[in-house]
Amino acid sequence: IDMAEQSEKLASTSIGGFQLGDCNPTPEDDFDCGFADCVLGQRIPLHVTQSGLVDLRARAIRTSADCHCNRLLGTCYSAATAAMGEALGEDPLTD
């Protein structure tokens, strides 16, 4: 999460047009590379997910790609660590 500064955040998030709000976590530094718990506990109306497909949107402000994540494994690494591992021929750390 490159969101260590107060001005770095997700200004808005939505699913299928249903607004979930913003997210401004406070990691220890810009290279935390973890996940943030945002908009937990929000109830999504059934009609938003009824088709089985959803349109997820997030508008980020002042963030950059300091981290690479593997969504299947639920892990994130710094961009430098991911690039080094891949340059050494290791399995890609990202998906």
PDB file of C-alpha atoms in Angstrom:
ATOM      1  CA  ILE A   1       0.000   0.000   0.000  1.00  0.00           C
ATOM      2  CA  ASP A   2       1.582   3.246  -1.101  1.00  0.00           C
ATOM      3  CA  MET A   3      -0.568   5.281   1.248  1.00  0.00           C
ATOM      4  CA  ALA A   4       1.702   6.390   4.075  1.00  0.00           C
ATOM      5  CA  GLU A   5       0.951  10.075   3.466  1.00  0.00           C
ATOM      6  CA  GLN A   6      -2.448  11.488   4.423  1.00  0.00           C
ATOM      7  CA  SER A   7      -2.965  12.684   0.833  1.00  0.00           C
ATOM      8  CA  GLU A   8      -2.476   9.144  -0.598  1.00  0.00           C
ATOM      9  CA  LYS A   9      -5.738   7.217  -0.553  1.00  0.00           C
ATOM     10  CA  LEU A  10      -8.606   5.588  -2.371  1.00  0.00           C
ATOM     11  CA  ALA A  11     -10.926   8.539  -2.813  1.00  0.00           C
ATOM     12  CA  SER A  12     -13.875   6.331  -3.739  1.00  0.00           C
ATOM     13  CA  THR A  13     -14.797   2.698  -4.188  1.00  0.00           C
ATOM     14  CA  SER A  14     -17.945   1.192  -5.647  1.00  0.00           C
ATOM     15  CA  ILE A  15     -19.429  -2.125  -6.714  1.00  0.00           C
ATOM     16  CA  GLY A  16     -21.948  -2.036  -9.531  1.00  0.00           C
ATOM     17  CA  GLY A  17     -22.522   1.673  -8.951  1.00  0.00           C
ATOM     18  CA  PHE A  18     -23.185   1.132  -5.211  1.00  0.00           C
ATOM     19  CA  GLN A  19     -20.876   3.520  -3.373  1.00  0.00           C
ATOM     20  CA  LEU A  20     -18.739   1.990  -0.612  1.00  0.00           C
ATOM     21  CA  GLY A  21     -16.892   5.145   0.398  1.00  0.00           C
ATOM     22  CA  ASP A  22     -13.217   6.035   0.640  1.00  0.00           C
ATOM     23  CA  CYS A  23     -10.225   4.314   2.220  1.00  0.00           C
ATOM     24  CA  ASN A  24      -7.260   6.010   3.831  1.00  0.00           C
ATOM     25  CA  PRO A  25      -5.227   3.388   5.744  1.00  0.00           C
ATOM     26  CA  THR A  26      -2.144   4.333   7.724  1.00  0.00           C
ATOM     27  CA  PRO A  27       0.662   1.842   6.963  1.00  0.00           C
ATOM     28  CA  GLU A  28       4.046   2.315   8.638  1.00  0.00           C
ATOM     29  CA  ASP A  29       5.673   3.255   5.313  1.00  0.00           C
ATOM     30  CA  ASP A  30       5.081   3.381   1.563  1.00  0.00           C
ATOM     31  CA  PHE A  31       6.623  -0.062   1.125  1.00  0.00           C
ATOM     32  CA  ASP A  32       4.314  -1.874   3.571  1.00  0.00           C
ATOM     33  CA  CYS A  33       2.950  -3.986   0.696  1.00  0.00           C
ATOM     34  CA  GLY A  34       0.080  -5.398   2.702  1.00  0.00           C
ATOM     35  CA  PHE A  35      -3.660  -5.329   2.325  1.00  0.00           C
ATOM     36  CA  ALA A  36      -5.940  -2.784   3.988  1.00  0.00           C
ATOM     37  CA  ASP A  37      -9.328  -3.569   5.468  1.00  0.00           C
ATOM     38  CA  CYS A  38     -11.603  -1.000   3.903  1.00  0.00           C
ATOM     39  CA  VAL A  39     -15.370  -0.804   3.744  1.00  0.00           C
ATOM     40  CA  LEU A  40     -15.768  -3.925   5.875  1.00  0.00           C
ATOM     41  CA  GLY A  41     -19.258  -4.560   7.145  1.00  0.00           C
ATOM     42  CA  GLN A  42     -20.915  -2.836   4.203  1.00  0.00           C
ATOM     43  CA  ARG A  43     -23.989  -4.702   3.027  1.00  0.00           C
ATOM     44  CA  ILE A  44     -24.148  -4.913  -0.734  1.00  0.00           C
ATOM     45  CA  PRO A  45     -27.705  -4.939  -2.126  1.00  0.00           C
ATOM     46  CA  LEU A  46     -28.607  -8.230  -3.787  1.00  0.00           C
ATOM     47  CA  HIS A  47     -29.435  -6.619  -7.134  1.00  0.00           C
ATOM     48  CA  VAL A  48     -25.803  -5.427  -7.418  1.00  0.00           C
ATOM     49  CA  THR A  49     -24.399  -8.992  -7.426  1.00  0.00           C
ATOM     50  CA  GLN A  50     -27.402 -10.968  -8.675  1.00  0.00           C
ATOM     51  CA  SER A  51     -26.000 -11.555 -12.172  1.00  0.00           C
ATOM     52  CA  GLY A  52     -22.794 -13.059 -10.789  1.00  0.00           C
ATOM     53  CA  LEU A  53     -20.688 -10.327 -12.403  1.00  0.00           C
ATOM     54  CA  VAL A  54     -19.768  -7.078 -10.675  1.00  0.00           C
ATOM     55  CA  ASP A  55     -18.106  -3.874 -11.751  1.00  0.00           C
ATOM     56  CA  LEU A  56     -15.591  -2.918  -9.047  1.00  0.00           C
ATOM     57  CA  ARG A  57     -14.195   0.604  -9.248  1.00  0.00           C
ATOM     58  CA  ALA A  58     -11.631   2.397  -7.131  1.00  0.00           C
ATOM     59  CA  ARG A  59     -10.244   5.908  -7.645  1.00  0.00           C
ATOM     60  CA  ALA A  60      -6.756   6.261  -6.179  1.00  0.00           C
ATOM     61  CA  ILE A  61      -5.096   9.573  -5.398  1.00  0.00           C
ATOM     62  CA  ARG A  62      -1.301  10.001  -5.281  1.00  0.00           C
ATOM     63  CA  THR A  63      -0.480   6.290  -5.108  1.00  0.00           C
ATOM     64  CA  SER A  64       2.151   4.437  -7.136  1.00  0.00           C
ATOM     65  CA  ALA A  65       3.107   0.864  -7.923  1.00  0.00           C
ATOM     66  CA  ASP A  66       5.537   0.241  -5.044  1.00  0.00           C
ATOM     67  CA  CYS A  67       4.072  -3.226  -4.494  1.00  0.00           C
ATOM     68  CA  HIS A  68       3.307  -6.302  -6.562  1.00  0.00           C
ATOM     69  CA  CYS A  69       0.606  -8.648  -5.312  1.00  0.00           C
ATOM     70  CA  ASN A  70      -0.474 -12.206  -5.959  1.00  0.00           C
ATOM     71  CA  ARG A  71      -4.236 -12.220  -5.534  1.00  0.00           C
ATOM     72  CA  LEU A  72      -4.441 -16.011  -5.580  1.00  0.00           C
ATOM     73  CA  LEU A  73      -2.018 -16.373  -2.657  1.00  0.00           C
ATOM     74  CA  GLY A  74      -3.103 -13.169  -0.926  1.00  0.00           C
ATOM     75  CA  THR A  75       0.467 -11.904  -0.617  1.00  0.00           C
ATOM     76  CA  CYS A  76       2.243  -8.698  -1.629  1.00  0.00           C
ATOM     77  CA  TYR A  77       5.920  -7.920  -2.117  1.00  0.00           C
ATOM     78  CA  SER A  78       7.869  -4.756  -2.761  1.00  0.00           C
ATOM     79  CA  ALA A  79       8.364  -4.049  -6.450  1.00  0.00           C
ATOM     80  CA  ALA A  80      12.136  -4.341  -5.960  1.00  0.00           C
ATOM     81  CA  THR A  81      11.851  -7.799  -4.335  1.00  0.00           C
ATOM     82  CA  ALA A  82       9.538  -9.047  -7.077  1.00  0.00           C
ATOM     83  CA  ALA A  83      11.823  -7.749  -9.849  1.00  0.00           C
ATOM     84  CA  MET A  84      14.933  -9.262  -8.238  1.00  0.00           C
ATOM     85  CA  GLY A  85      13.310 -12.674  -7.829  1.00  0.00           C
ATOM     86  CA  GLU A  86      12.044 -12.698 -11.380  1.00  0.00           C
ATOM     87  CA  ALA A  87      15.470 -11.590 -12.716  1.00  0.00           C
ATOM     88  CA  LEU A  88      17.041 -14.542 -10.876  1.00  0.00           C
ATOM     89  CA  GLY A  89      14.634 -16.903 -12.600  1.00  0.00           C
ATOM     90  CA  GLU A  90      12.404 -17.562  -9.606  1.00  0.00           C
ATOM     91  CA  ASP A  91       8.708 -18.148 -10.120  1.00  0.00           C
ATOM     92  CA  PRO A  92       6.925 -14.825 -10.578  1.00  0.00           C
ATOM     93  CA  LEU A  93       5.729 -13.416  -7.279  1.00  0.00           C
ATOM     94  CA  THR A  94       2.843 -11.633  -8.916  1.00  0.00           C
ATOM     95  CA  ASP A  95      -0.097 -12.691 -11.029  1.00  0.00           C
TER      96      ASP A  95
END
